[in-house]
């Protein structure tokens, strides 16, 4: 583990594995859980059709199905990872849809079901910034007194005109407000951004690094824009590919390196790329695994030192 840490620190970014190592002191793996939630951008509360890029199946692991109970999904996740690392501990990652979008009693029951497994050390809860109330934050703060809790907000972009274009149904001000209200309760926050959204220039994208750096986030997840099957964005792309500028691997590496140079140095980076099943990717088809991309990026960061 120490060699990994040295390598990633020397690569000039703060890898999220270092955060986990410092926080827990044991090997920790996130297990994705489908808590059976939906999303206000899909049930008509905000909109019916969701964000233009959204196909939830593209980012849900095979072991994680909404038909199985939360405890069964966690048991399956532990069986999946535990073969290789029997002493591993886990965080339940409520990943699919908006995982704070239900009455408080329902939220409490589902989070507690995950925490009932003795190998689960805490929760990571992904949600929309407009989907968090004071009462929900109080519930999370109560849980955070006895276990680890992190909230992951889908910020996606700091540019309101892009948020409108991709039908997110919230503003960047709402992201800022949600993040600050969460951190003030001593709950760490991870922000999620998509780099390369339609209409954003390179300079717009790099400005996100400045805007995120001003927020009290602990961690950041970056994804390249990837167009998935069965989405409004896929239909728009198929109709007019020339209206999209999809980044090549080399362009994205240079962009991320510049982005990191502008980002606050203490922010932990959890990932750089998304990796949907190949049959769900319309474009761009890089064919790279996460670790392969990280190796290429690390080489570029070293070259720039
Ligand atoms: S990306 Fe998230 S917020 Fe947008 S429609 Fe899909 S589940 Fe809802």
mmCIF file of C-alpha atoms and ligand atoms in Angstrom:
data_model
loop_
_atom_site.group_PDB
_atom_site.id
_atom_site.type_symbol
_atom_site.label_atom_id
_atom_site.label_comp_id
_atom_site.label_asym_id
_atom_site.label_seq_id
_atom_site.Cartn_x
_atom_site.Cartn_y
_atom_site.Cartn_z
ATOM 1 C CA UNK A 1 0.000 0.000 0.000
ATOM 2 C CA UNK A 2 2.874 2.397 0.812
ATOM 3 C CA UNK A 3 4.375 1.987 -2.668
ATOM 4 C CA UNK A 4 1.017 2.858 -4.202
ATOM 5 C CA UNK A 5 0.790 5.963 -2.031
ATOM 6 C CA UNK A 6 4.273 7.128 -2.947
ATOM 7 C CA UNK A 7 3.604 6.600 -6.599
ATOM 8 C CA UNK A 8 0.341 8.522 -6.582
ATOM 9 C CA UNK A 9 1.696 11.408 -4.479
ATOM 10 C CA UNK A 10 4.669 11.735 -6.783
ATOM 11 C CA UNK A 11 2.168 11.945 -9.658
ATOM 12 C CA UNK A 12 1.161 15.324 -8.245
ATOM 13 C CA UNK A 13 -2.386 14.608 -7.290
ATOM 14 C CA UNK A 14 -4.029 13.439 -4.127
ATOM 15 C CA UNK A 15 -5.499 10.024 -4.840
ATOM 16 C CA UNK A 16 -8.701 9.097 -2.978
ATOM 17 C CA UNK A 17 -7.081 5.839 -1.867
ATOM 18 C CA UNK A 18 -4.818 7.964 0.345
ATOM 19 C CA UNK A 19 -7.905 9.490 1.987
ATOM 20 C CA UNK A 20 -9.326 6.023 2.675
ATOM 21 C CA UNK A 21 -6.005 4.757 3.983
ATOM 22 C CA UNK A 22 -5.654 7.713 6.379
ATOM 23 C CA UNK A 23 -9.291 7.588 7.489
ATOM 24 C CA UNK A 24 -9.615 3.834 8.085
ATOM 25 C CA UNK A 25 -6.132 2.335 8.264
ATOM 26 C CA UNK A 26 -7.471 -0.893 6.696
ATOM 27 C CA UNK A 27 -8.304 -1.875 3.136
ATOM 28 C CA UNK A 28 -11.682 -0.415 2.194
ATOM 29 C CA UNK A 29 -13.743 -1.028 -0.926
ATOM 30 C CA UNK A 30 -16.969 0.667 -1.991
ATOM 31 C CA UNK A 31 -19.844 -1.690 -2.800
ATOM 32 C CA UNK A 32 -22.468 -0.229 -5.139
ATOM 33 C CA UNK A 33 -25.993 -0.592 -3.837
ATOM 34 C CA UNK A 34 -29.229 0.083 -5.663
ATOM 35 C CA UNK A 35 -31.441 1.350 -2.830
ATOM 36 C CA UNK A 36 -34.595 1.274 -4.958
ATOM 37 C CA UNK A 37 -34.812 5.071 -5.236
ATOM 38 C CA UNK A 38 -35.947 7.053 -8.238
ATOM 39 C CA UNK A 39 -35.090 10.560 -9.373
ATOM 40 C CA UNK A 40 -37.101 13.817 -9.456
ATOM 41 C CA UNK A 41 -35.748 14.419 -12.932
ATOM 42 C CA UNK A 42 -37.437 11.238 -14.113
ATOM 43 C CA UNK A 43 -40.684 10.979 -12.133
ATOM 44 C CA UNK A 44 -42.138 14.293 -13.289
ATOM 45 C CA UNK A 45 -41.290 16.314 -10.176
ATOM 46 C CA UNK A 46 -38.595 18.178 -12.133
ATOM 47 C CA UNK A 47 -38.870 16.489 -15.520
ATOM 48 C CA UNK A 48 -39.877 13.166 -17.069
ATOM 49 C CA UNK A 49 -36.953 12.241 -19.253
ATOM 50 C CA UNK A 50 -33.965 12.853 -17.002
ATOM 51 C CA UNK A 51 -30.610 14.401 -17.813
ATOM 52 C CA UNK A 52 -29.907 14.142 -21.541
ATOM 53 C CA UNK A 53 -26.891 11.842 -20.959
ATOM 54 C CA UNK A 54 -28.458 9.562 -18.343
ATOM 55 C CA UNK A 55 -28.757 5.836 -18.753
ATOM 56 C CA UNK A 56 -28.446 4.502 -15.214
ATOM 57 C CA UNK A 57 -27.593 1.009 -16.432
ATOM 58 C CA UNK A 58 -24.325 2.429 -17.773
ATOM 59 C CA UNK A 59 -22.938 2.947 -14.285
ATOM 60 C CA UNK A 60 -24.514 0.158 -12.239
ATOM 61 C CA UNK A 61 -22.373 -2.946 -11.641
ATOM 62 C CA UNK A 62 -23.845 -6.330 -12.589
ATOM 63 C CA UNK A 63 -24.071 -7.529 -8.957
ATOM 64 C CA UNK A 64 -26.225 -4.551 -8.057
ATOM 65 C CA UNK A 65 -29.896 -5.096 -8.915
ATOM 66 C CA UNK A 66 -32.893 -3.246 -7.473
ATOM 67 C CA UNK A 67 -34.822 -6.506 -7.224
ATOM 68 C CA UNK A 68 -32.417 -7.803 -4.542
ATOM 69 C CA UNK A 69 -32.613 -6.441 -0.998
ATOM 70 C CA UNK A 70 -29.918 -4.013 0.142
ATOM 71 C CA UNK A 71 -28.441 -6.608 2.490
ATOM 72 C CA UNK A 72 -28.416 -9.220 -0.312
ATOM 73 C CA UNK A 73 -26.621 -6.773 -2.633
ATOM 74 C CA UNK A 74 -24.029 -6.095 0.053
ATOM 75 C CA UNK A 75 -23.525 -9.824 0.688
ATOM 76 C CA UNK A 76 -23.054 -10.321 -3.088
ATOM 77 C CA UNK A 77 -20.579 -7.430 -3.238
ATOM 78 C CA UNK A 78 -18.600 -8.850 -0.315
ATOM 79 C CA UNK A 79 -18.517 -12.282 -1.980
ATOM 80 C CA UNK A 80 -17.314 -10.603 -5.198
ATOM 81 C CA UNK A 81 -14.431 -8.693 -3.588
ATOM 82 C CA UNK A 82 -13.805 -10.903 -0.553
ATOM 83 C CA UNK A 83 -12.362 -13.791 -2.609
ATOM 84 C CA UNK A 84 -9.233 -11.800 -3.292
ATOM 85 C CA UNK A 85 -9.071 -9.764 -0.055
ATOM 86 C CA UNK A 86 -10.665 -11.650 2.867
ATOM 87 C CA UNK A 87 -9.744 -8.890 5.353
ATOM 88 C CA UNK A 88 -11.339 -6.133 3.260
ATOM 89 C CA UNK A 89 -13.850 -3.722 4.835
ATOM 90 C CA UNK A 90 -16.557 -1.914 2.917
ATOM 91 C CA UNK A 91 -18.511 1.271 2.367
ATOM 92 C CA UNK A 92 -22.064 0.911 1.057
ATOM 93 C CA UNK A 93 -22.229 3.132 -1.997
ATOM 94 C CA UNK A 94 -25.813 4.171 -2.712
ATOM 95 C CA UNK A 95 -25.121 4.934 -6.342
ATOM 96 C CA UNK A 96 -28.165 4.552 -8.601
ATOM 97 C CA UNK A 97 -30.563 7.483 -9.081
ATOM 98 C CA UNK A 98 -31.058 10.010 -6.223
ATOM 99 C CA UNK A 99 -30.368 8.316 -2.923
ATOM 100 C CA UNK A 100 -31.859 10.970 -0.647
ATOM 101 C CA UNK A 101 -35.143 11.109 -2.578
ATOM 102 C CA UNK A 102 -37.632 9.422 -0.233
ATOM 103 C CA UNK A 103 -39.387 10.116 3.080
ATOM 104 C CA UNK A 104 -37.057 10.248 6.087
ATOM 105 C CA UNK A 105 -38.252 6.940 7.564
ATOM 106 C CA UNK A 106 -37.542 5.168 4.272
ATOM 107 C CA UNK A 107 -34.087 6.708 4.055
ATOM 108 C CA UNK A 108 -33.286 5.728 7.628
ATOM 109 C CA UNK A 109 -34.448 2.131 7.088
ATOM 110 C CA UNK A 110 -32.426 1.676 3.899
ATOM 111 C CA UNK A 111 -29.229 3.215 5.289
ATOM 112 C CA UNK A 112 -29.548 1.175 8.492
ATOM 113 C CA UNK A 113 -30.008 -2.036 6.480
ATOM 114 C CA UNK A 114 -26.644 -1.391 4.839
ATOM 115 C CA UNK A 115 -24.956 -0.574 8.139
ATOM 116 C CA UNK A 116 -26.271 -3.763 9.756
ATOM 117 C CA UNK A 117 -23.504 -5.747 8.020
ATOM 118 C CA UNK A 118 -20.504 -5.818 10.372
ATOM 119 C CA UNK A 119 -18.042 -5.388 7.506
ATOM 120 C CA UNK A 120 -19.664 -2.119 6.380
ATOM 121 C CA UNK A 121 -17.853 0.834 7.947
ATOM 122 C CA UNK A 122 -20.021 3.553 6.479
ATOM 123 C CA UNK A 123 -22.065 5.032 3.681
ATOM 124 C CA UNK A 124 -21.374 6.963 0.516
ATOM 125 C CA UNK A 125 -24.605 8.521 -0.726
ATOM 126 C CA UNK A 126 -24.892 9.878 -4.262
ATOM 127 C CA UNK A 127 -27.607 12.405 -4.925
ATOM 128 C CA UNK A 128 -28.641 15.598 -6.698
ATOM 129 C CA UNK A 129 -27.855 18.956 -5.078
ATOM 130 C CA UNK A 130 -31.545 19.921 -5.165
ATOM 131 C CA UNK A 131 -32.542 16.699 -3.444
ATOM 132 C CA UNK A 132 -31.296 17.282 0.084
ATOM 133 C CA UNK A 133 -33.286 18.869 2.930
ATOM 134 C CA UNK A 134 -32.263 20.123 6.354
ATOM 135 C CA UNK A 135 -34.067 17.132 7.882
ATOM 136 C CA UNK A 136 -32.153 14.688 5.648
ATOM 137 C CA UNK A 137 -28.886 16.376 6.521
ATOM 138 C CA UNK A 138 -29.783 16.046 10.218
ATOM 139 C CA UNK A 139 -30.408 12.325 9.665
ATOM 140 C CA UNK A 140 -27.028 11.953 7.943
ATOM 141 C CA UNK A 141 -25.283 13.989 10.647
ATOM 142 C CA UNK A 142 -26.772 11.641 13.265
ATOM 143 C CA UNK A 143 -25.445 8.600 11.383
ATOM 144 C CA UNK A 144 -22.076 10.311 10.966
ATOM 145 C CA UNK A 145 -21.693 10.352 14.755
ATOM 146 C CA UNK A 146 -21.312 6.560 14.723
ATOM 147 C CA UNK A 147 -19.969 5.720 11.245
ATOM 148 C CA UNK A 148 -18.382 7.241 8.174
ATOM 149 C CA UNK A 149 -20.780 9.149 5.919
ATOM 150 C CA UNK A 150 -19.862 10.930 2.693
ATOM 151 C CA UNK A 151 -22.291 12.621 0.307
ATOM 152 C CA UNK A 152 -21.528 12.639 -3.411
ATOM 153 C CA UNK A 153 -23.238 15.462 -5.297
ATOM 154 C CA UNK A 154 -23.760 15.427 -9.045
ATOM 155 C CA UNK A 155 -22.562 18.952 -9.796
ATOM 156 C CA UNK A 156 -21.642 17.995 -13.426
ATOM 157 C CA UNK A 157 -20.768 21.563 -14.488
ATOM 158 C CA UNK A 158 -20.473 24.973 -12.859
ATOM 159 C CA UNK A 159 -22.046 26.620 -15.904
ATOM 160 C CA UNK A 160 -25.809 27.271 -15.603
ATOM 161 C CA UNK A 161 -26.403 27.432 -19.341
ATOM 162 C CA UNK A 162 -24.911 23.926 -19.720
ATOM 163 C CA UNK A 163 -27.012 22.646 -16.803
ATOM 164 C CA UNK A 164 -30.062 23.893 -18.677
ATOM 165 C CA UNK A 165 -28.909 22.392 -21.970
ATOM 166 C CA UNK A 166 -28.435 18.942 -20.464
ATOM 167 C CA UNK A 167 -31.757 19.178 -18.582
ATOM 168 C CA UNK A 168 -30.247 18.801 -15.115
ATOM 169 C CA UNK A 169 -33.071 20.784 -13.529
ATOM 170 C CA UNK A 170 -30.876 22.576 -10.971
ATOM 171 C CA UNK A 171 -28.383 25.435 -10.895
ATOM 172 C CA UNK A 172 -24.770 25.683 -9.782
ATOM 173 C CA UNK A 173 -25.920 27.916 -6.887
ATOM 174 C CA UNK A 174 -27.950 24.934 -5.630
ATOM 175 C CA UNK A 175 -24.815 22.761 -5.816
ATOM 176 C CA UNK A 176 -22.859 25.329 -3.829
ATOM 177 C CA UNK A 177 -25.629 25.602 -1.226
ATOM 178 C CA UNK A 178 -25.973 21.814 -0.828
ATOM 179 C CA UNK A 179 -22.230 21.302 -0.460
ATOM 180 C CA UNK A 180 -21.847 24.047 2.157
ATOM 181 C CA UNK A 181 -24.905 22.862 4.156
ATOM 182 C CA UNK A 182 -23.481 19.329 4.217
ATOM 183 C CA UNK A 183 -19.923 20.219 5.161
ATOM 184 C CA UNK A 184 -21.083 22.517 7.961
ATOM 185 C CA UNK A 185 -22.463 19.333 9.601
ATOM 186 C CA UNK A 186 -19.015 17.714 9.418
ATOM 187 C CA UNK A 187 -20.053 15.418 6.578
ATOM 188 C CA UNK A 188 -17.393 15.264 3.849
ATOM 189 C CA UNK A 189 -18.500 15.847 0.271
ATOM 190 C CA UNK A 190 -17.373 14.461 -3.070
ATOM 191 C CA UNK A 191 -18.350 16.487 -6.157
ATOM 192 C CA UNK A 192 -18.916 14.856 -9.526
ATOM 193 C CA UNK A 193 -18.130 16.695 -12.779
ATOM 194 C CA UNK A 194 -18.413 15.715 -16.441
ATOM 195 C CA UNK A 195 -15.708 17.273 -18.604
ATOM 196 C CA UNK A 196 -16.560 17.975 -22.237
ATOM 197 C CA UNK A 197 -20.292 18.655 -22.028
ATOM 198 C CA UNK A 198 -21.839 20.119 -25.192
ATOM 199 C CA UNK A 199 -21.263 23.844 -25.684
ATOM 200 C CA UNK A 200 -18.360 24.097 -23.204
ATOM 201 C CA UNK A 201 -15.012 25.382 -24.448
ATOM 202 C CA UNK A 202 -11.681 24.237 -23.021
ATOM 203 C CA UNK A 203 -11.532 27.484 -21.084
ATOM 204 C CA UNK A 204 -15.056 26.933 -19.658
ATOM 205 C CA UNK A 205 -13.994 23.478 -18.492
ATOM 206 C CA UNK A 206 -10.833 24.751 -16.793
ATOM 207 C CA UNK A 207 -12.922 27.411 -15.035
ATOM 208 C CA UNK A 208 -14.742 24.551 -13.271
ATOM 209 C CA UNK A 209 -11.464 23.806 -11.455
ATOM 210 C CA UNK A 210 -11.414 27.345 -10.016
ATOM 211 C CA UNK A 211 -15.095 27.214 -9.013
ATOM 212 C CA UNK A 212 -14.782 23.777 -7.354
ATOM 213 C CA UNK A 213 -11.594 24.863 -5.557
ATOM 214 C CA UNK A 214 -13.592 27.556 -3.796
ATOM 215 C CA UNK A 215 -15.969 24.987 -2.332
ATOM 216 C CA UNK A 216 -15.269 22.934 0.809
ATOM 217 C CA UNK A 217 -15.201 19.611 -1.026
ATOM 218 C CA UNK A 218 -13.031 16.742 0.188
ATOM 219 C CA UNK A 219 -13.018 14.773 -3.052
ATOM 220 C CA UNK A 220 -13.748 15.084 -6.740
ATOM 221 C CA UNK A 221 -14.753 12.583 -9.409
ATOM 222 C CA UNK A 222 -14.102 13.510 -13.022
ATOM 223 C CA UNK A 223 -15.631 11.793 -16.018
ATOM 224 C CA UNK A 224 -15.096 12.390 -19.706
ATOM 225 C CA UNK A 225 -18.301 12.967 -21.632
ATOM 226 C CA UNK A 226 -19.345 9.584 -22.904
ATOM 227 C CA UNK A 227 -22.538 9.225 -24.927
ATOM 228 C CA UNK A 228 -24.529 6.179 -23.890
ATOM 229 C CA UNK A 229 -27.198 4.251 -25.754
ATOM 230 C CA UNK A 230 -30.871 5.004 -25.118
ATOM 231 C CA UNK A 231 -30.334 8.625 -24.109
ATOM 232 C CA UNK A 232 -31.530 11.941 -25.524
ATOM 233 C CA UNK A 233 -27.882 12.852 -26.080
ATOM 234 C CA UNK A 234 -27.329 9.719 -28.169
ATOM 235 C CA UNK A 235 -30.290 10.697 -30.368
ATOM 236 C CA UNK A 236 -28.905 14.241 -30.782
ATOM 237 C CA UNK A 237 -25.457 12.882 -31.575
ATOM 238 C CA UNK A 238 -26.748 10.384 -34.110
ATOM 239 C CA UNK A 239 -28.786 13.117 -35.812
ATOM 240 C CA UNK A 240 -25.891 15.569 -35.960
ATOM 241 C CA UNK A 241 -22.462 14.260 -34.859
ATOM 242 C CA UNK A 242 -20.775 17.455 -36.046
ATOM 243 C CA UNK A 243 -22.528 19.427 -33.291
ATOM 244 C CA UNK A 244 -20.452 17.556 -30.654
ATOM 245 C CA UNK A 245 -16.754 17.816 -29.977
ATOM 246 C CA UNK A 246 -15.914 14.534 -28.288
ATOM 247 C CA UNK A 247 -12.464 14.553 -26.730
ATOM 248 C CA UNK A 248 -9.762 12.184 -27.892
ATOM 249 C CA UNK A 249 -7.700 10.399 -25.242
ATOM 250 C CA UNK A 250 -4.758 12.754 -25.843
ATOM 251 C CA UNK A 251 -6.969 15.843 -25.628
ATOM 252 C CA UNK A 252 -8.529 14.578 -22.412
ATOM 253 C CA UNK A 253 -5.148 13.794 -20.833
ATOM 254 C CA UNK A 254 -3.903 17.317 -21.577
ATOM 255 C CA UNK A 255 -7.169 18.780 -20.305
ATOM 256 C CA UNK A 256 -7.082 16.833 -17.034
ATOM 257 C CA UNK A 257 -3.419 17.760 -16.473
ATOM 258 C CA UNK A 258 -4.274 21.454 -16.902
ATOM 259 C CA UNK A 259 -7.365 20.996 -14.728
ATOM 260 C CA UNK A 260 -5.309 19.480 -11.891
ATOM 261 C CA UNK A 261 -2.829 22.359 -12.107
ATOM 262 C CA UNK A 262 -5.701 24.755 -11.335
ATOM 263 C CA UNK A 263 -7.439 22.620 -8.733
ATOM 264 C CA UNK A 264 -6.904 23.118 -4.973
ATOM 265 C CA UNK A 265 -4.156 20.690 -4.061
ATOM 266 C CA UNK A 266 -5.787 19.103 -1.021
ATOM 267 C CA UNK A 267 -8.794 17.824 -2.972
ATOM 268 C CA UNK A 268 -8.666 14.039 -3.337
ATOM 269 C CA UNK A 269 -9.323 12.708 -6.834
ATOM 270 C CA UNK A 270 -11.450 9.588 -6.860
ATOM 271 C CA UNK A 271 -11.516 8.934 -10.584
ATOM 272 C CA UNK A 272 -10.713 10.505 -13.944
ATOM 273 C CA UNK A 273 -12.808 8.523 -16.405
ATOM 274 C CA UNK A 274 -16.052 6.614 -16.621
ATOM 275 C CA UNK A 275 -16.114 3.121 -17.964
ATOM 276 C CA UNK A 276 -19.533 1.955 -19.160
ATOM 277 C CA UNK A 277 -19.935 -1.505 -20.699
ATOM 278 C CA UNK A 278 -18.667 -1.222 -24.322
ATOM 279 C CA UNK A 279 -22.037 -2.219 -25.807
ATOM 280 C CA UNK A 280 -23.615 0.834 -24.137
ATOM 281 C CA UNK A 281 -21.114 3.374 -25.465
ATOM 282 C CA UNK A 282 -22.097 5.257 -28.611
ATOM 283 C CA UNK A 283 -19.014 7.516 -28.569
ATOM 284 C CA UNK A 284 -16.182 8.127 -27.940
ATOM 285 C CA UNK A 285 -14.949 4.526 -27.819
ATOM 286 C CA UNK A 286 -11.538 4.819 -26.178
ATOM 287 C CA UNK A 287 -11.295 1.172 -25.153
ATOM 288 C CA UNK A 288 -9.210 2.070 -22.102
ATOM 289 C CA UNK A 289 -9.616 0.722 -18.591
ATOM 290 C CA UNK A 290 -9.422 3.160 -15.654
ATOM 291 C CA UNK A 291 -5.940 2.052 -14.625
ATOM 292 C CA UNK A 292 -4.699 2.329 -18.227
ATOM 293 C CA UNK A 293 -5.936 5.923 -18.432
ATOM 294 C CA UNK A 294 -4.382 6.748 -15.044
ATOM 295 C CA UNK A 295 -1.035 5.365 -16.216
ATOM 296 C CA UNK A 296 -1.119 7.593 -19.322
ATOM 297 C CA UNK A 297 -2.090 10.632 -17.254
ATOM 298 C CA UNK A 298 0.643 9.927 -14.702
ATOM 299 C CA UNK A 299 3.207 9.786 -17.515
ATOM 300 C CA UNK A 300 2.013 13.201 -18.741
ATOM 301 C CA UNK A 301 2.100 14.711 -15.244
ATOM 302 C CA UNK A 302 5.649 13.431 -14.745
ATOM 303 C CA UNK A 303 6.676 14.851 -18.128
ATOM 304 C CA UNK A 304 5.395 18.274 -17.013
ATOM 305 C CA UNK A 305 7.333 18.374 -13.718
HETATM 306 S S1 LIG B 1 -28.190 11.462 -14.099
HETATM 307 FE FE1 LIG B 1 -28.965 11.295 -12.029
HETATM 308 S S2 LIG B 1 -30.163 13.168 -11.748
HETATM 309 FE FE2 LIG B 1 -29.944 12.901 -13.962
HETATM 310 S S3 LIG B 1 -31.762 11.768 -14.602
HETATM 311 FE FE3 LIG B 1 -30.125 10.283 -14.212
HETATM 312 S S4 LIG B 1 -30.471 9.620 -12.097
HETATM 313 FE FE4 LIG B 1 -31.589 11.553 -12.390
#
